[in-house]
Amino acid sequence: MKKKLLLAAPIITTSSIYLLSRLLYSYAFKRSDIVPEPGKDIIGYAEDYYYYLDWLESQPNREHWQLKSKTNHHKLNAIWLPAKNPSKFTVIISHGYKGNNITMANQAHMFHHMGFNVLMPDSRGHGDSCDNYISFGWLDHYDLLAWINMVLHRIGPKSQIYVLGVSMGGANVLMLAGEKLPTQVKGIIADCGYSSLNEEFEYLAHKQTKLPVKPILKIMSSINKIKNGFSFDVVNSVKQLKKSTLPIFIIHGAKDEYVPTYMAYKNYNAIPGKKKIWIVPNAGHTMAFCIDPREYHKQVADFIKSTMN
């Protein structure tokens, strides 16, 4: 009887890990149409946050763009806000995890006042874009290529395009940097992007639980291969950055507890070409703009000027 119990124990443990892995996958990857309220870090800046949302909502000339993804032909949506005066400069802004395009209203406001056209896509599994699962930037970075082509069709071959992403969007644009891009793409700005999906999940899991992380991630990766068509191993900003030829600006909070600052340095060190890094003192995750919007504006503007050769 004792032998039977001993033999059953590992089976129960394995089953429990598998069940837990499925639950965690569902929690992390299934789309959510409820945008979380601003976190505790942003409470002191809530008035500014809603000011930017109201500003974006009030823009009379904004348009809704749509395209179909190449991988599954799902509909993807974006907001297009043309510059006040005709401009060859455009920024494409990628939002964070379980956010949507309007949560990037502060960045849109900044670039609009710099004279840029602004394109704000909803990533897969977010906002008005389809797909039942979130791809954490991997499939999204291919979608950014399609959005870039739409901008070129609208503005023309003299376009000057920059791409900015925050958090998951930061990883999205860093992975885009490793692709063969049109010459009109002049630079990439990544705010709080992670170095790889495996590393990010391991960091959060070790921080929040004492469960066996690696077996759980391996099972989750296998589930994702079925649901999304890729394993976690490919979602790697560092590997993509090593192939990049673009100027890249890394922004990161010195007190980021969700994407640790060491990942910013890993990303930065992987960039072979022109690069800049700004570690923002006292800033938590995605808080650099909130803490000092003027300095944020200046840093971004200086980077863009440095690429206009």
Coordinates of C-alpha atoms in Angstrom, one line a residue:
M1 CA 0.0 0.0 0.0
K2 CA 2.8 2.4 0.9
K3 CA 4.5 1.6 -2.5
K4 CA 1.3 2.5 -4.3
L5 CA 1.1 5.9 -2.5
L6 CA 4.7 6.7 -3.3
L7 CA 4.2 5.9 -6.9
A8 CA 1.1 8.1 -7.0
A9 CA 2.7 11.1 -5.5
P10 CA 4.8 12.2 -8.5
I11 CA 1.8 11.6 -10.8
I12 CA -0.3 13.9 -8.6
T13 CA 2.5 16.5 -8.6
T14 CA 3.0 16.4 -12.3
S15 CA -0.8 16.7 -12.9
S16 CA -0.9 19.6 -10.5
I17 CA 1.9 21.4 -12.3
Y18 CA 0.2 20.8 -15.6
L19 CA -3.1 22.1 -14.4
L20 CA -1.4 25.2 -12.8
S21 CA 0.4 25.8 -16.1
R22 CA -2.8 25.8 -18.0
L23 CA -4.4 28.2 -15.5
L24 CA -1.4 30.6 -15.6
Y25 CA -1.4 30.5 -19.4
S26 CA -5.0 31.4 -19.6
Y27 CA -4.6 34.2 -17.1
A28 CA -1.5 35.7 -18.9
F29 CA -2.4 35.1 -22.5
K30 CA -6.1 35.3 -22.9
R31 CA -7.4 38.6 -24.2
S32 CA -9.1 40.9 -21.7
D33 CA -11.4 43.7 -22.9
I34 CA -11.2 45.5 -19.6
V35 CA -8.4 48.0 -19.4
P36 CA -7.0 48.0 -15.9
E37 CA -7.3 51.3 -13.9
P38 CA -4.1 53.2 -13.5
G39 CA -1.8 51.4 -11.0
K40 CA -0.9 52.8 -7.6
D41 CA 2.3 54.3 -9.0
I42 CA 0.3 56.5 -11.3
I43 CA -2.4 57.7 -8.8
G44 CA -0.5 61.0 -8.2
Y45 CA -0.6 61.6 -11.9
A46 CA -4.1 60.5 -12.6
E47 CA -5.3 64.0 -13.5
D48 CA -2.7 64.2 -16.2
Y49 CA -3.5 60.7 -17.4
Y50 CA -7.2 61.6 -18.0
Y51 CA -6.3 64.9 -19.5
Y52 CA -4.4 63.2 -22.3
L53 CA -7.3 60.7 -22.8
D54 CA -9.8 63.6 -23.1
W55 CA -7.4 65.5 -25.4
L56 CA -7.2 62.4 -27.8
E57 CA -10.9 61.9 -27.7
S58 CA -11.5 65.6 -28.7
Q59 CA -9.3 65.5 -31.8
P60 CA -11.8 66.0 -34.7
N61 CA -9.5 64.7 -37.5
R62 CA -8.5 61.4 -36.1
E63 CA -9.2 58.4 -38.3
H64 CA -9.7 54.6 -37.7
W65 CA -7.4 52.4 -39.7
Q66 CA -7.7 48.7 -40.2
L67 CA -5.7 45.8 -41.7
K68 CA -5.7 42.0 -41.7
S69 CA -2.8 40.2 -40.1
K70 CA -0.8 37.9 -42.4
T71 CA -0.7 35.0 -40.0
N72 CA -4.4 34.4 -39.3
H73 CA -6.1 37.2 -41.3
H74 CA -7.6 38.7 -38.1
K75 CA -8.6 42.3 -38.2
L76 CA -6.3 44.8 -36.5
N77 CA -7.3 48.3 -35.7
A78 CA -5.4 51.6 -35.1
I79 CA -6.1 55.3 -34.6
W80 CA -4.5 57.7 -37.1
L81 CA -4.0 61.3 -36.0
P82 CA -2.5 63.4 -38.8
A83 CA -0.3 66.4 -37.9
K84 CA -1.8 69.9 -37.8
N85 CA 0.2 70.7 -40.9
P86 CA 1.2 68.3 -43.6
S87 CA 4.3 66.4 -42.4
K88 CA 6.6 63.7 -43.6
F89 CA 7.3 62.7 -40.0
T90 CA 5.3 59.9 -38.4
V91 CA 5.5 58.0 -35.1
I92 CA 3.9 54.5 -34.6
I93 CA 3.2 53.9 -30.9
S94 CA 2.9 50.4 -29.4
H95 CA 1.0 50.1 -26.1
G96 CA 1.7 47.9 -23.1
Y97 CA 0.3 44.6 -21.7
K98 CA -3.5 44.6 -21.4
G99 CA -3.7 48.3 -22.3
N100 CA -4.9 49.6 -25.7
N101 CA -4.0 52.4 -28.1
I102 CA -5.7 55.2 -26.2
T103 CA -3.6 54.5 -23.1
M104 CA -0.7 55.9 -25.1
A105 CA -2.5 59.3 -25.4
N106 CA 0.3 61.0 -23.5
Q107 CA 2.9 59.9 -26.0
A108 CA 0.6 60.8 -28.9
H109 CA 0.1 64.3 -27.4
M110 CA 3.9 64.8 -27.2
F111 CA 4.5 63.8 -30.8
H112 CA 1.5 65.6 -32.1
H113 CA 2.9 68.8 -30.6
M114 CA 6.3 68.0 -32.3
G115 CA 4.6 68.1 -35.6
F116 CA 4.3 64.4 -36.2
N117 CA 1.6 62.3 -37.7
V118 CA 0.7 59.6 -35.0
L119 CA -0.4 56.0 -35.6
M120 CA -1.6 54.1 -32.6
P121 CA -2.3 50.4 -33.2
D122 CA -4.2 48.0 -30.9
S123 CA -2.0 44.9 -30.5
R124 CA -3.4 41.5 -31.0
G125 CA -5.8 40.5 -28.2
H126 CA -6.2 44.1 -27.1
G127 CA -8.6 46.9 -27.7
D128 CA -10.5 46.8 -31.0
S129 CA -8.0 44.3 -32.6
C130 CA -9.0 40.7 -32.9
D131 CA -7.4 37.5 -31.7
N132 CA -8.2 35.6 -28.5
Y133 CA -4.6 35.5 -27.3
I134 CA -1.9 38.0 -26.5
S135 CA 1.4 37.4 -28.3
F136 CA 3.7 39.5 -26.0
G137 CA 5.1 41.4 -29.0
W138 CA 6.2 38.5 -31.2
L139 CA 3.4 38.4 -33.7
D140 CA 2.8 42.1 -33.1
H141 CA 6.2 43.1 -34.4
Y142 CA 5.3 41.5 -37.7
D143 CA 2.1 43.5 -37.6
L144 CA 4.1 46.7 -37.2
L145 CA 5.7 46.0 -40.6
A146 CA 2.2 46.1 -42.1
W147 CA 1.4 49.3 -40.3
I148 CA 4.7 50.9 -41.6
N149 CA 3.7 50.0 -45.1
M150 CA 0.3 51.7 -44.6
V151 CA 2.0 54.8 -43.5
L152 CA 4.2 54.8 -46.5
H153 CA 1.1 54.4 -48.7
R154 CA -0.5 57.4 -47.0
I155 CA 2.5 59.7 -46.7
G156 CA 4.7 58.6 -49.5
P157 CA 8.3 57.5 -50.0
K158 CA 9.7 60.7 -48.4
S159 CA 8.3 59.6 -45.0
Q160 CA 10.5 59.6 -41.9
I161 CA 9.1 57.0 -39.5
Y162 CA 9.9 56.4 -35.9
V163 CA 8.5 53.6 -33.7
L164 CA 8.0 53.9 -30.0
G165 CA 6.8 51.3 -27.5
V166 CA 6.2 51.1 -23.8
S167 CA 6.5 47.9 -21.6
M168 CA 5.2 45.0 -23.8
G169 CA 5.2 47.6 -26.6
G170 CA 8.8 48.3 -25.8
A171 CA 9.7 44.7 -26.4
N172 CA 7.6 44.7 -29.5
V173 CA 9.6 47.6 -31.1
L174 CA 12.9 46.1 -30.0
M175 CA 12.0 42.9 -31.8
L176 CA 11.0 44.9 -34.8
A177 CA 14.5 46.3 -34.9
G178 CA 15.9 42.9 -36.0
E179 CA 13.7 42.7 -39.2
K180 CA 14.5 44.1 -42.6
L181 CA 12.8 47.5 -42.5
P182 CA 12.1 50.1 -45.2
T183 CA 14.7 52.8 -45.3
Q184 CA 12.1 55.4 -44.2
V185 CA 12.2 53.9 -40.7
K186 CA 14.8 56.1 -39.0
G187 CA 14.8 55.1 -35.3
I188 CA 13.3 53.1 -32.5
I189 CA 12.5 54.2 -28.9
A190 CA 11.8 51.5 -26.3
D191 CA 10.5 52.4 -22.9
C192 CA 10.7 49.6 -20.3
G193 CA 11.0 46.7 -22.8
Y194 CA 12.0 43.3 -21.6
S195 CA 15.0 41.3 -22.8
S196 CA 13.1 38.0 -23.4
L197 CA 9.8 36.5 -22.6
N198 CA 11.4 33.6 -20.7
E199 CA 13.5 35.9 -18.6
E200 CA 10.6 38.2 -17.9
F201 CA 8.3 35.4 -16.8
E202 CA 11.1 33.8 -14.7
Y203 CA 11.8 37.1 -12.9
L204 CA 8.1 37.7 -12.1
A205 CA 7.6 34.0 -11.0
H206 CA 10.6 34.0 -8.7
K207 CA 9.4 37.3 -7.2
Q208 CA 5.8 36.2 -6.6
T209 CA 6.0 32.4 -5.9
K210 CA 8.1 29.5 -4.8
L211 CA 6.7 27.1 -7.4
P212 CA 8.9 25.2 -9.8
V213 CA 9.3 27.9 -12.5
K214 CA 11.1 26.1 -15.3
P215 CA 8.7 23.1 -15.7
I216 CA 5.7 25.5 -15.6
L217 CA 7.2 27.8 -18.3
K218 CA 8.0 24.8 -20.5
I219 CA 4.4 23.6 -20.4
M220 CA 3.1 27.1 -21.0
S221 CA 5.4 27.5 -23.9
S222 CA 4.1 24.2 -25.4
I223 CA 0.5 25.4 -25.0
N224 CA 1.4 28.7 -26.7
K225 CA 3.0 26.8 -29.6
I226 CA -0.5 25.3 -30.2
K227 CA -2.5 28.5 -29.5
N228 CA -0.2 31.2 -31.0
G229 CA 2.1 29.2 -33.2
F230 CA 5.4 30.0 -31.4
S231 CA 7.4 28.9 -28.4
F232 CA 8.6 31.3 -25.7
D233 CA 12.2 30.9 -26.8
V234 CA 11.8 33.0 -30.0
V235 CA 10.4 36.0 -28.1
N236 CA 13.8 37.5 -27.5
S237 CA 14.6 41.2 -27.8
V238 CA 18.4 40.7 -27.4
K239 CA 18.6 38.2 -30.3
Q240 CA 16.7 40.6 -32.5
L241 CA 18.7 43.6 -31.5
K242 CA 21.9 42.0 -32.5
K243 CA 20.7 42.0 -36.1
S244 CA 19.6 45.7 -36.1
T245 CA 21.2 48.6 -38.0
L246 CA 18.9 51.3 -36.7
P247 CA 19.6 54.0 -34.1
I248 CA 17.8 52.9 -30.9
F249 CA 17.0 54.7 -27.7
I250 CA 16.4 52.7 -24.5
I251 CA 14.4 54.4 -21.7
H252 CA 13.9 52.6 -18.3
G253 CA 12.9 53.4 -14.8
A254 CA 15.7 52.9 -12.2
K255 CA 13.0 51.5 -9.8
D256 CA 11.1 49.3 -12.2
E257 CA 9.8 46.3 -10.3
Y258 CA 8.1 44.6 -13.3
V259 CA 10.8 44.7 -15.9
P260 CA 14.0 45.0 -13.9
T261 CA 16.6 47.6 -15.0
Y262 CA 19.2 45.0 -15.8
M263 CA 17.2 44.1 -18.8
A264 CA 17.6 47.6 -20.2
Y265 CA 21.3 47.2 -20.1
K266 CA 21.1 43.7 -21.7
N267 CA 19.1 45.3 -24.5
Y268 CA 21.4 48.3 -24.8
N269 CA 24.6 46.1 -24.9
A270 CA 23.1 44.0 -27.7
I271 CA 22.7 47.0 -30.1
P272 CA 25.5 47.0 -32.6
G273 CA 25.0 50.5 -34.0
K274 CA 24.0 54.0 -32.9
K275 CA 22.4 53.9 -29.4
K276 CA 21.4 55.9 -26.4
I277 CA 20.2 54.9 -22.9
W278 CA 18.4 56.9 -20.3
I279 CA 17.8 55.3 -16.9
V280 CA 15.3 57.6 -15.1
P281 CA 16.0 58.1 -11.4
N282 CA 13.1 57.2 -9.0
A283 CA 10.9 56.0 -11.9
G284 CA 8.9 52.8 -11.6
H285 CA 7.6 50.8 -14.5
T286 CA 6.5 53.0 -17.4
M287 CA 6.6 56.1 -15.1
A288 CA 9.4 58.1 -16.8
F289 CA 6.9 60.3 -18.7
C290 CA 4.7 60.9 -15.7
I291 CA 7.6 61.9 -13.4
D292 CA 9.1 64.5 -15.8
P293 CA 7.2 64.9 -19.1
R294 CA 9.4 67.9 -20.1
E295 CA 12.6 66.0 -19.7
Y296 CA 11.1 63.0 -21.5
H297 CA 10.1 65.3 -24.4
K298 CA 13.6 66.7 -24.5
Q299 CA 15.4 63.3 -24.4
V300 CA 13.1 62.0 -27.2
A301 CA 13.5 65.1 -29.3
D302 CA 17.3 65.1 -28.9
F303 CA 17.4 61.4 -30.0
I304 CA 15.3 62.2 -33.1
K305 CA 17.5 65.2 -34.0
S306 CA 20.6 63.0 -33.8
T307 CA 19.1 60.6 -36.4
M308 CA 18.1 63.3 -38.9
N309 CA 21.3 63.1 -41.0

